[in-house]
Coordinates of C-alpha atoms and ligand atoms in Angstrom, one line a residue:
M1 CA 0.1 0.1 0.1
I2 CA 1.4 3.5 -1.1
R3 CA 0.8 6.1 1.0
P4 CA -0.7 9.2 -0.7
A5 CA 1.8 11.8 -0.1
L6 CA 4.4 9.2 -1.4
L7 CA 2.7 8.7 -4.3
S8 CA 1.8 12.3 -5.2
A9 CA 5.7 12.8 -4.9
L10 CA 6.6 9.9 -7.3
L11 CA 3.9 11.3 -9.7
A12 CA 5.0 14.7 -9.5
A13 CA 8.9 13.2 -10.5
A14 CA 7.4 11.2 -13.3
L15 CA 5.5 14.0 -14.3
L16 CA 8.1 17.2 -13.7
P17 CA 10.8 17.8 -16.1
A18 CA 14.2 17.1 -13.8
A19 CA 15.3 20.3 -13.0
P20 CA 18.3 21.9 -15.5
P21 CA 21.6 21.5 -14.4
T22 CA 23.6 23.9 -12.5
L23 CA 26.5 25.2 -14.1
H24 CA 28.7 23.0 -12.0
E25 CA 26.5 19.8 -13.3
A26 CA 27.0 21.2 -17.0
L27 CA 30.8 20.9 -16.2
V28 CA 30.7 17.4 -14.9
A29 CA 28.0 16.5 -17.6
A30 CA 30.6 17.9 -20.5
R31 CA 33.5 16.0 -19.0
A32 CA 31.5 12.5 -19.0
D33 CA 30.8 13.1 -22.3
R34 CA 26.7 14.3 -22.0
A35 CA 27.3 18.1 -23.5
G36 CA 25.0 17.2 -26.2
D37 CA 22.1 17.0 -23.7
P38 CA 19.5 20.3 -23.9
G39 CA 20.0 20.7 -20.0
V40 CA 23.9 21.1 -20.3
A41 CA 23.5 22.8 -23.7
A42 CA 21.2 25.5 -21.9
A43 CA 24.1 26.2 -19.3
F44 CA 26.7 26.7 -22.0
Q45 CA 24.6 29.1 -23.3
R46 CA 23.8 30.7 -20.6
L47 CA 27.6 31.1 -19.5
A48 CA 28.4 32.1 -23.2
R49 CA 25.7 34.8 -23.4
A50 CA 26.7 36.3 -20.4
H51 CA 30.7 36.3 -20.7
G52 CA 30.9 36.2 -24.1
T53 CA 33.5 33.5 -26.1
P54 CA 36.5 32.6 -25.7
L55 CA 36.1 32.3 -22.1
Y56 CA 38.0 30.4 -19.5
I57 CA 35.6 28.4 -17.1
Y58 CA 37.2 27.3 -13.9
D59 CA 35.1 24.7 -11.5
R60 CA 35.9 25.8 -7.9
A61 CA 34.5 22.1 -6.9
H62 CA 37.2 20.5 -8.6
I63 CA 40.0 22.3 -7.7
Q64 CA 39.0 22.1 -3.9
A65 CA 38.8 18.3 -4.4
Q66 CA 42.0 17.8 -6.2
A67 CA 43.3 20.1 -3.3
R68 CA 41.9 17.2 -0.7
A69 CA 42.3 14.7 -2.7
L70 CA 46.1 14.6 -2.4
K71 CA 46.2 16.0 1.2
A72 CA 44.2 12.7 1.7
A73 CA 46.8 10.6 -0.2
F74 CA 49.8 12.3 1.4
G75 CA 48.9 13.7 5.1
P76 CA 48.6 10.2 7.1
R77 CA 51.6 8.4 5.5
F78 CA 53.6 11.4 5.9
P79 CA 53.5 13.4 8.7
K80 CA 56.1 15.9 8.3
L81 CA 54.5 17.2 5.1
R82 CA 54.1 20.7 2.7
I83 CA 52.8 21.0 0.1
L84 CA 52.9 23.7 -2.1
Y85 CA 51.3 25.1 -5.8
A86 CA 53.3 26.1 -8.8
L87 CA 51.1 29.1 -9.8
K88 CA 52.6 28.4 -13.2
A89 CA 49.8 26.6 -14.0
N90 CA 47.5 29.0 -13.5
T91 CA 48.2 32.9 -11.7
N92 CA 44.7 33.7 -11.9
P93 CA 44.6 35.8 -7.8
T94 CA 41.5 33.8 -6.7
V95 CA 42.4 30.4 -8.1
I96 CA 45.2 31.2 -6.0
G97 CA 43.7 32.3 -3.3
L98 CA 40.6 29.3 -3.3
L99 CA 43.9 27.0 -2.8
R100 CA 46.0 29.1 -0.3
E101 CA 42.5 28.7 1.7
E102 CA 43.3 24.7 1.1
G103 CA 46.4 25.0 2.9
L104 CA 49.0 25.3 0.5
G105 CA 52.1 27.2 -0.1
A106 CA 53.3 29.1 -3.4
E107 CA 56.2 27.9 -5.8
V108 CA 57.1 30.9 -8.0
V109 CA 59.4 31.1 -11.0
S110 CA 59.9 34.9 -11.2
V111 CA 58.9 37.9 -8.9
G112 CA 56.0 38.7 -11.0
E113 CA 54.3 35.6 -9.8
I114 CA 55.8 36.6 -5.8
E115 CA 53.9 40.1 -6.5
T116 CA 50.8 38.0 -7.5
A117 CA 51.3 35.6 -4.1
L118 CA 52.1 38.5 -2.2
R119 CA 48.8 40.6 -3.8
V120 CA 47.0 37.1 -2.6
G121 CA 47.8 37.4 1.0
Y122 CA 50.8 34.7 1.4
K123 CA 53.8 36.1 3.1
G124 CA 57.5 36.6 1.4
P125 CA 58.7 33.3 3.8
E126 CA 56.0 31.1 2.6
I127 CA 57.0 31.1 -0.9
M128 CA 59.4 29.2 -2.8
F129 CA 61.2 31.1 -5.0
T130 CA 62.4 28.7 -8.3
S131 CA 64.0 29.4 -11.5
S132 CA 67.6 28.7 -13.5
S133 CA 68.0 32.3 -14.8
K134 CA 67.5 35.0 -11.6
G135 CA 68.1 38.9 -12.5
P136 CA 69.6 41.2 -9.9
G137 CA 66.8 42.5 -8.9
E138 CA 64.6 39.1 -8.2
I139 CA 67.7 38.2 -6.0
R140 CA 67.3 41.1 -4.3
R141 CA 63.0 41.2 -3.8
A142 CA 63.6 37.6 -2.7
I143 CA 66.2 37.8 0.0
A144 CA 64.5 41.2 1.3
L145 CA 60.9 39.0 1.3
G146 CA 62.3 35.9 3.6
T147 CA 61.7 33.9 0.3
V148 CA 63.4 30.5 -0.1
L149 CA 65.8 30.7 -2.9
N150 CA 65.8 27.9 -5.0
V151 CA 69.4 28.2 -6.4
D152 CA 70.1 26.8 -9.7
S153 CA 74.2 27.3 -10.2
L154 CA 77.2 28.1 -8.2
D155 CA 77.2 31.5 -10.0
E156 CA 73.6 32.2 -8.4
L157 CA 75.1 30.9 -5.1
G158 CA 77.8 33.6 -5.0
Q159 CA 75.1 36.2 -6.5
V160 CA 73.0 35.5 -3.6
Q161 CA 76.0 35.5 -0.9
A162 CA 77.0 39.0 -2.3
E163 CA 73.6 40.4 -2.2
A164 CA 72.2 38.8 1.7
K165 CA 76.0 40.6 2.6
R166 CA 74.6 43.6 1.5
Q167 CA 71.0 43.5 2.9
G168 CA 72.8 42.2 6.2
R169 CA 70.3 39.3 6.1
K170 CA 70.7 35.6 5.9
A171 CA 69.3 34.6 2.1
R172 CA 67.2 31.3 2.7
V173 CA 68.5 28.6 -0.2
S174 CA 67.9 25.2 -1.1
F175 CA 69.7 24.1 -4.5
R176 CA 67.7 22.7 -7.2
I177 CA 69.2 19.3 -8.4
N178 CA 69.3 17.6 -11.5
P179 CA 69.0 14.0 -10.3
G180 CA 68.9 12.4 -13.9
V181 CA 66.3 10.6 -14.3
D182 CA 63.6 10.6 -17.0
P183 CA 60.0 10.3 -16.3
H184 CA 59.5 9.4 -19.8
T185 CA 57.2 12.9 -20.3
I186 CA 57.2 15.1 -23.2
H187 CA 60.2 16.3 -24.4
Q188 CA 59.5 20.1 -23.7
I189 CA 58.6 19.2 -20.3
N190 CA 61.4 16.4 -19.2
T191 CA 63.4 18.6 -17.1
G192 CA 65.1 16.3 -14.8
I193 CA 67.6 14.7 -17.2
S194 CA 70.9 15.2 -17.7
E195 CA 70.9 16.9 -20.7
S196 CA 68.6 19.7 -19.3
K197 CA 69.3 23.0 -18.4
F198 CA 68.0 22.6 -14.7
G199 CA 69.6 22.4 -11.9
L200 CA 72.7 21.2 -10.3
H201 CA 74.5 17.4 -11.6
L202 CA 73.7 14.8 -8.7
E203 CA 76.3 13.2 -11.6
G204 CA 79.9 14.6 -10.7
G205 CA 79.0 15.6 -7.8
L206 CA 78.2 19.1 -8.7
A207 CA 75.3 19.1 -6.0
F208 CA 77.2 17.9 -3.0
K209 CA 79.7 20.5 -4.2
A210 CA 77.7 23.3 -3.9
Y211 CA 76.4 22.5 -0.4
E212 CA 79.8 22.1 0.6
R213 CA 80.3 25.8 -0.2
A214 CA 77.4 27.1 0.8
A215 CA 77.9 25.5 4.2
A216 CA 80.7 27.6 4.9
M217 CA 78.9 30.8 3.8
P218 CA 77.8 32.9 6.7
E219 CA 75.2 34.8 4.8
I220 CA 73.3 31.4 3.5
A221 CA 70.9 29.2 5.4
L222 CA 70.8 25.9 3.9
E223 CA 67.6 24.9 4.6
G224 CA 66.7 22.3 1.8
A225 CA 66.9 20.3 -1.6
H226 CA 64.6 20.0 -4.5
C227 CA 64.5 18.7 -7.7
H228 CA 61.4 18.8 -10.5
I229 CA 61.8 15.8 -13.0
G230 CA 58.9 16.9 -15.3
S231 CA 55.9 17.6 -15.9
Q232 CA 52.2 15.6 -16.8
I233 CA 54.2 12.5 -15.1
T234 CA 51.0 9.9 -15.3
E235 CA 53.2 6.5 -13.5
A236 CA 55.0 6.6 -10.1
E237 CA 58.6 4.9 -11.0
G238 CA 60.2 8.0 -12.2
Y239 CA 59.5 9.7 -8.7
I240 CA 60.9 6.7 -6.7
L241 CA 63.6 6.8 -8.4
T242 CA 64.3 10.1 -7.6
A243 CA 63.2 9.9 -4.4
K244 CA 65.5 7.3 -3.7
K245 CA 68.6 9.5 -5.2
M246 CA 67.5 12.7 -3.0
L247 CA 67.6 10.8 -0.2
G248 CA 71.0 9.5 -0.8
L249 CA 72.4 13.3 -1.5
V250 CA 70.5 14.1 2.6
K251 CA 72.1 11.1 3.7
E252 CA 75.7 11.8 2.0
L253 CA 75.2 15.8 3.6
K254 CA 74.6 14.7 7.3
E255 CA 77.5 12.2 7.3
R256 CA 79.9 14.0 5.4
L257 CA 78.9 17.8 6.1
N258 CA 77.0 17.0 9.4
L259 CA 74.2 19.0 7.1
K260 CA 70.4 18.4 8.1
L261 CA 68.0 19.9 6.0
A262 CA 64.2 21.0 6.7
F263 CA 62.6 20.4 3.6
L264 CA 63.3 17.7 0.6
D265 CA 60.8 19.4 -2.4
L266 CA 60.3 16.6 -4.9
G267 CA 58.8 18.9 -6.9
G268 CA 55.5 19.0 -8.8
G269 CA 54.4 17.0 -12.4
I270 CA 51.7 14.8 -11.3
G271 CA 49.5 13.7 -14.4
I272 CA 46.1 14.5 -14.9
P273 CA 43.7 12.3 -17.6
Y274 CA 43.5 14.2 -20.7
R275 CA 41.6 11.4 -23.0
D276 CA 38.6 9.4 -22.1
G277 CA 39.1 6.6 -20.2
Q278 CA 43.0 7.3 -19.7
Q279 CA 44.2 5.6 -16.7
V280 CA 47.2 7.9 -14.5
M281 CA 48.3 6.7 -11.1
S282 CA 46.4 8.6 -8.7
P283 CA 47.8 10.4 -5.2
E284 CA 46.9 7.2 -3.2
D285 CA 49.1 5.1 -5.8
L286 CA 52.1 7.7 -5.8
A287 CA 51.7 8.2 -2.1
T288 CA 51.7 4.6 -1.7
A289 CA 54.3 3.6 -3.9
L290 CA 56.9 6.7 -2.3
Q291 CA 56.2 5.4 1.7
P292 CA 58.4 2.4 1.9
V293 CA 60.8 4.3 0.0
W294 CA 61.0 7.3 1.8
K295 CA 60.9 5.7 5.4
E296 CA 64.5 3.5 4.7
G297 CA 65.6 6.5 2.9
V298 CA 65.1 8.5 6.1
A299 CA 65.9 6.1 8.1
A300 CA 69.3 5.6 6.6
A301 CA 69.7 9.1 6.7
G302 CA 69.3 9.4 10.7
Y303 CA 66.7 12.3 10.2
E304 CA 63.5 13.0 8.6
P305 CA 63.6 16.3 6.3
T306 CA 59.7 17.7 5.9
L307 CA 58.3 15.6 2.2
W308 CA 58.0 18.9 0.1
L309 CA 55.5 18.8 -3.3
E310 CA 55.0 21.5 -5.7
P311 CA 52.3 20.5 -8.1
G312 CA 50.2 23.0 -10.3
R313 CA 48.7 20.9 -12.9
F314 CA 46.9 18.4 -10.6
F315 CA 45.0 21.2 -9.0
V316 CA 43.6 23.2 -11.7
G317 CA 43.9 21.3 -15.4
G318 CA 40.7 19.3 -15.1
A319 CA 39.2 22.1 -13.5
G320 CA 39.1 24.1 -16.7
T321 CA 36.8 24.1 -19.7
L322 CA 37.7 26.5 -22.6
L323 CA 34.7 27.9 -24.3
V324 CA 34.7 28.5 -28.0
R325 CA 32.3 29.2 -30.6
V326 CA 32.5 28.2 -34.5
N327 CA 32.8 30.5 -36.8
T328 CA 32.3 28.6 -40.4
V329 CA 32.9 25.1 -41.3
K330 CA 34.6 24.5 -44.8
Q331 CA 35.2 21.1 -46.2
T332 CA 38.6 20.6 -48.3
P333 CA 39.3 17.7 -50.4
L334 CA 41.0 16.5 -47.7
K335 CA 39.5 17.5 -44.3
T336 CA 36.7 19.4 -42.7
F337 CA 38.0 22.0 -40.9
V338 CA 35.5 23.5 -37.9
N339 CA 36.9 27.5 -37.5
V340 CA 36.4 28.5 -33.9
D341 CA 37.2 32.3 -32.2
A342 CA 40.1 30.9 -30.8
G343 CA 43.6 29.6 -31.5
F344 CA 47.0 28.7 -30.1
N345 CA 47.0 32.7 -28.8
T346 CA 44.2 31.2 -26.6
L347 CA 45.3 28.0 -26.1
M348 CA 48.8 26.8 -26.6
R349 CA 49.3 23.4 -25.4
P350 CA 47.9 21.5 -28.7
A351 CA 50.2 23.6 -31.0
M352 CA 53.1 23.6 -28.9
Y353 CA 53.4 19.9 -27.5
Q354 CA 50.9 18.6 -29.9
A355 CA 48.7 17.8 -26.3
Y356 CA 45.6 16.4 -26.8
H357 CA 42.1 18.0 -24.9
R358 CA 39.0 16.8 -25.3
V359 CA 36.4 18.1 -27.1
R360 CA 33.0 18.0 -26.7
V361 CA 30.4 19.7 -29.0
V362 CA 27.6 21.5 -27.3
G363 CA 24.3 20.6 -27.6
K364 CA 24.8 18.1 -30.4
T365 CA 24.5 14.4 -30.8
Q366 CA 23.9 13.9 -34.4
D367 CA 25.8 12.6 -37.4
P368 CA 29.4 11.9 -35.9
T369 CA 31.9 13.4 -38.6
L370 CA 35.7 13.6 -38.8
V371 CA 37.5 17.2 -38.3
D372 CA 39.8 19.3 -37.1
I373 CA 39.2 22.2 -34.8
A374 CA 41.0 25.1 -36.4
G375 CA 42.0 27.9 -34.7
D376 CA 41.8 31.6 -35.9
V377 CA 45.6 32.3 -35.7
C378 CA 46.9 32.9 -39.2
E379 CA 49.3 30.0 -38.6
T380 CA 49.1 26.6 -40.3
G381 CA 50.2 24.8 -37.0
D382 CA 47.3 26.2 -35.4
I383 CA 45.4 23.2 -35.3
L384 CA 43.7 22.8 -31.8
A385 CA 42.2 19.2 -32.2
E386 CA 42.9 17.1 -34.8
A387 CA 40.6 13.6 -36.7
R388 CA 38.5 13.8 -34.4
T389 CA 35.2 12.5 -34.5
L390 CA 32.5 14.7 -33.1
P391 CA 28.9 15.3 -33.9
R392 CA 28.9 17.3 -36.8
P393 CA 29.1 21.3 -36.2
V394 CA 27.5 23.8 -37.9
A395 CA 28.4 27.9 -37.4
G396 CA 26.7 29.4 -34.0
D397 CA 27.9 26.6 -32.5
L398 CA 29.5 26.4 -28.8
V399 CA 32.4 23.6 -28.6
A400 CA 34.1 23.3 -25.1
I401 CA 37.7 22.3 -24.9
L402 CA 38.3 20.2 -21.8
D403 CA 41.2 19.8 -19.1
A404 CA 42.3 23.6 -20.0
G405 CA 42.8 25.5 -16.6
A406 CA 46.3 24.2 -16.5
Y407 CA 48.7 26.0 -18.7
G408 CA 45.7 27.6 -20.7
F409 CA 45.0 31.3 -19.6
S410 CA 48.9 31.5 -18.4
M411 CA 50.4 30.6 -21.4
A412 CA 47.6 33.0 -23.5
S413 CA 48.9 35.8 -25.6
E414 CA 47.8 38.6 -28.1
Y415 CA 49.5 37.1 -30.8
N416 CA 47.3 38.1 -34.4
A417 CA 46.0 41.0 -32.0
R418 CA 43.1 39.5 -30.2
P419 CA 42.4 40.2 -26.5
L420 CA 43.0 38.1 -24.2
P421 CA 40.2 35.8 -23.0
A422 CA 37.8 36.4 -19.6
E423 CA 38.0 33.8 -17.0
V424 CA 35.2 33.1 -15.0
M425 CA 34.8 30.7 -11.8
V426 CA 31.8 28.3 -10.9
D427 CA 30.4 27.7 -8.1
G428 CA 27.1 25.6 -7.8
D429 CA 25.1 27.7 -10.3
R430 CA 26.7 30.9 -10.3
A431 CA 29.7 32.2 -12.4
T432 CA 31.8 35.0 -11.2
V433 CA 34.0 37.2 -13.3
L434 CA 37.9 36.6 -12.4
R435 CA 39.1 38.5 -15.1
R436 CA 37.4 40.7 -17.9
R437 CA 37.8 40.2 -21.1
G438 CA 40.9 42.0 -22.5
S439 CA 39.8 45.3 -24.8
H440 CA 41.2 46.4 -28.3
G441 CA 42.8 49.0 -25.8
D442 CA 44.8 46.4 -24.2
L443 CA 46.6 45.8 -27.2
F444 CA 48.4 49.4 -27.7
R445 CA 48.8 50.1 -23.8
N446 CA 52.1 51.1 -23.1
T447 CA 52.6 52.7 -26.7
G448 CA 51.3 55.8 -26.5
A449 CA 48.9 54.8 -29.7
K450 CA 45.2 56.4 -29.1
A451 CA 42.4 54.2 -29.9
G452 CA 40.3 55.5 -33.2
G453 CA 43.2 56.3 -35.3
K454 CA 43.8 60.1 -34.1
Ligands
LLP1 N1 57.7 23.1 -10.1 C1 58.5 23.5 -10.8 C2 60.1 23.5 -10.7 C3 58.1 23.1 -12.2 O1 58.8 24.6 -13.3 C4 57.1 23.3 -12.4 C5 56.2 23.0 -14.2 C6 56.2 22.9 -11.4 C7 56.5 22.4 -10.3 C8 54.7 22.4 -11.6 O2 54.7 21.3 -12.9 P1 52.8 20.4 -12.6 O3 53.1 20.1 -11.5 O4 52.4 21.7 -13.2 O5 53.1 19.5 -13.8 N2 53.6 24.1 -20.2 C9 53.6 22.8 -19.8 C10 53.9 22.6 -18.8 C11 55.1 23.2 -18.4 C12 55.6 22.6 -16.7 C13 56.9 23.8 -16.4 N3 57.2 23.5 -14.9 C14 52.6 22.3 -20.2 O6 51.3 22.9 -21.2 O7 51.8 20.6 -20.5

């Protein structure tokens, strides 16, 4: 016997159309290949109407969930842990602020990123500054702020020492080490191999010599060791090998120099799936694989430095969708080109690294067609997605390019005199503008030229 109240609730559920998805739900649905659903399409159309295209859309819940997943995987296994966010992946202040609220430190590569971190609320000492080529002004500012300088060469060490002396301060230093490990990622982002420009090589005892020299400098506070073997790493092996080598150095420094480091930073680089069904290591996989190696290494060294990690992409990559609009569709003897209103000026990754981004045609499910999604930059190489079978798009359709939250806007340019796109953050059913769309006036800022052809 069904109670009348329940019966009417069931009837209402059957008769009433399902509530339309919130903006957040629409972003999640598009990732699950449901961008063709009318409700999902309506959400994207709403965003495009309100904010225009091309538009970077970030999902607040996704960023938060990624930060929490990493903390949950590593926290219980590594009681001495500090996680930093590598700002370069996405330098929008609101995004950085969200990760700061999650308790992450800041890893930066320039004084511009230091200033951004300070603006967001970080204090100088909470920042780690890594760059293989720091200018004198950058060294000056970092020392004055009490920021950790990740020193990349003996030449730089000398400059840091001289500047610390001039300021009458101790410079907080760690060395970036090149461990000579190949994590098998894209060549351009493979940073820890011997041929790379980064770091002091473990090979030939160069790293050890740097510590030996710095340990004798009263202006230098030696705090840690750092390495970063690459980006978009999808298997744990490279990290394991690196951890072993770096912990070997930690032990050697303790034994030969009686030097104890406050931290050992194993870098960023944790990969994300870019393809439907792609299997990548989870934070749990990585933490589980690393734990025994870490335990063994610190036991051998006789003390435990704090483990530092500094991912960027992992937090923000999957949180970002680039929404673009189709200008025209063109059939050539060989291909069907879908020409959209964004190119490598907006999303550089496909042109620069042949990176793969999933593409969804909004509101379409029929007529699967083999197409290339072509950008609006006047260069042959400006293809955002090659040889994809998609529901046939037509002029005016919206297309969502997924996993564009990392190294998307932060690598965008005004090439071809196209203003920078807008960025919005979705929280539930609300979208907040994080950065207004660039204007044509921006294109000649600092030049003295005036708008209007006068
Ligand atoms: N730490 C250092 C010292 C780095 O050089 C990088 C990235 C990171 C941390 C953060 O790496 P992530 O966790 O995001 O992989 N533009 C390329 C990626 C370049 C990465 C540069 N360094 C791309 O779009 O794939």
